[in-house]
Every structure is written in structure tokens, then in C-alpha cells.
């Protein structure tokens, strides 16, 4: 098998997986699984990613430091 054929076959195998992965990631962003954390605590949870971004901006305006968006699962590990 020539190198060009091997590359084409490899591309065929990876393209559907890449498309599915992109769709799954988009679904994750719309799922209410996101939290906003600060240096101190979990500030909000159970948000979509867009809602988490909005909450983060509100908290920034309020002067809260160390803000980050993480999954609810990761935020649950904060003591």
C-alpha cells in the first residue's frame, strides 16, 4: 500500500471520531455541569458554560479573586 493510500485510510478512520467528539464537547458546554470557583470556595454550580461565564464576570466586577470555571465534579473536590 502506498503512503498516500495509507494516509487517506487513516484520515477516513479519524474524521467520524473527530466529528462525534466535537458534537459531544458542544453538548457538554450546554449541560448544566459547570461551576465557578474562587481562591476561597465554590461560588456557583450547576451552570451551563455560558451561564458560568456570565457569573464569572459578575464576580470579577464584585472584586472576587482567583476565579475559574471547572466542572461540578472538579469543584466538589474543593474543601
mmCIF file of C-alpha atoms in Angstrom, residues 33-68:
data_model
loop_
_atom_site.group_PDB
_atom_site.id
_atom_site.type_symbol
_atom_site.label_atom_id
_atom_site.label_comp_id
_atom_site.label_asym_id
_atom_site.label_seq_id
_atom_site.Cartn_x
_atom_site.Cartn_y
_atom_site.Cartn_z
ATOM 1 C CA UNK A 33 -22.327 20.703 34.840
ATOM 2 C CA UNK A 34 -20.130 23.785 35.325
ATOM 3 C CA UNK A 35 -19.042 25.620 38.465
ATOM 4 C CA UNK A 36 -17.296 28.901 39.126
ATOM 5 C CA UNK A 37 -14.691 28.705 41.859
ATOM 6 C CA UNK A 38 -12.545 31.316 43.560
ATOM 7 C CA UNK A 39 -9.488 31.081 45.783
ATOM 8 C CA UNK A 40 -11.903 30.787 48.702
ATOM 9 C CA UNK A 41 -14.753 28.480 47.656
ATOM 10 C CA UNK A 42 -17.200 27.269 45.042
ATOM 11 C CA UNK A 43 -19.066 30.425 44.095
ATOM 12 C CA UNK A 44 -21.735 28.813 41.873
ATOM 13 C CA UNK A 45 -22.533 25.383 40.434
ATOM 14 C CA UNK A 46 -24.975 23.587 38.172
ATOM 15 C CA UNK A 47 -24.465 26.102 35.369
ATOM 16 C CA UNK A 48 -24.159 25.827 31.608
ATOM 17 C CA UNK A 49 -20.810 27.089 30.370
ATOM 18 C CA UNK A 50 -22.371 30.316 29.056
ATOM 19 C CA UNK A 51 -24.049 30.909 32.421
ATOM 20 C CA UNK A 52 -20.759 30.172 34.189
ATOM 21 C CA UNK A 53 -19.006 32.783 32.030
ATOM 22 C CA UNK A 54 -21.653 35.353 32.951
ATOM 23 C CA UNK A 55 -21.393 34.506 36.658
ATOM 24 C CA UNK A 56 -17.598 34.759 36.497
ATOM 25 C CA UNK A 57 -17.859 38.257 35.010
ATOM 26 C CA UNK A 58 -20.312 39.307 37.747
ATOM 27 C CA UNK A 59 -17.955 38.020 40.417
ATOM 28 C CA UNK A 60 -14.987 39.783 38.794
ATOM 29 C CA UNK A 61 -16.910 43.062 38.931
ATOM 30 C CA UNK A 62 -17.584 42.368 42.633
ATOM 31 C CA UNK A 63 -13.826 42.058 43.216
ATOM 32 C CA UNK A 64 -13.675 38.287 43.868
ATOM 33 C CA UNK A 65 -10.159 36.913 43.207
ATOM 34 C CA UNK A 66 -8.912 33.684 41.669
ATOM 35 C CA UNK A 67 -11.945 32.882 39.531
ATOM 36 C CA UNK A 68 -12.030 29.847 37.298
#
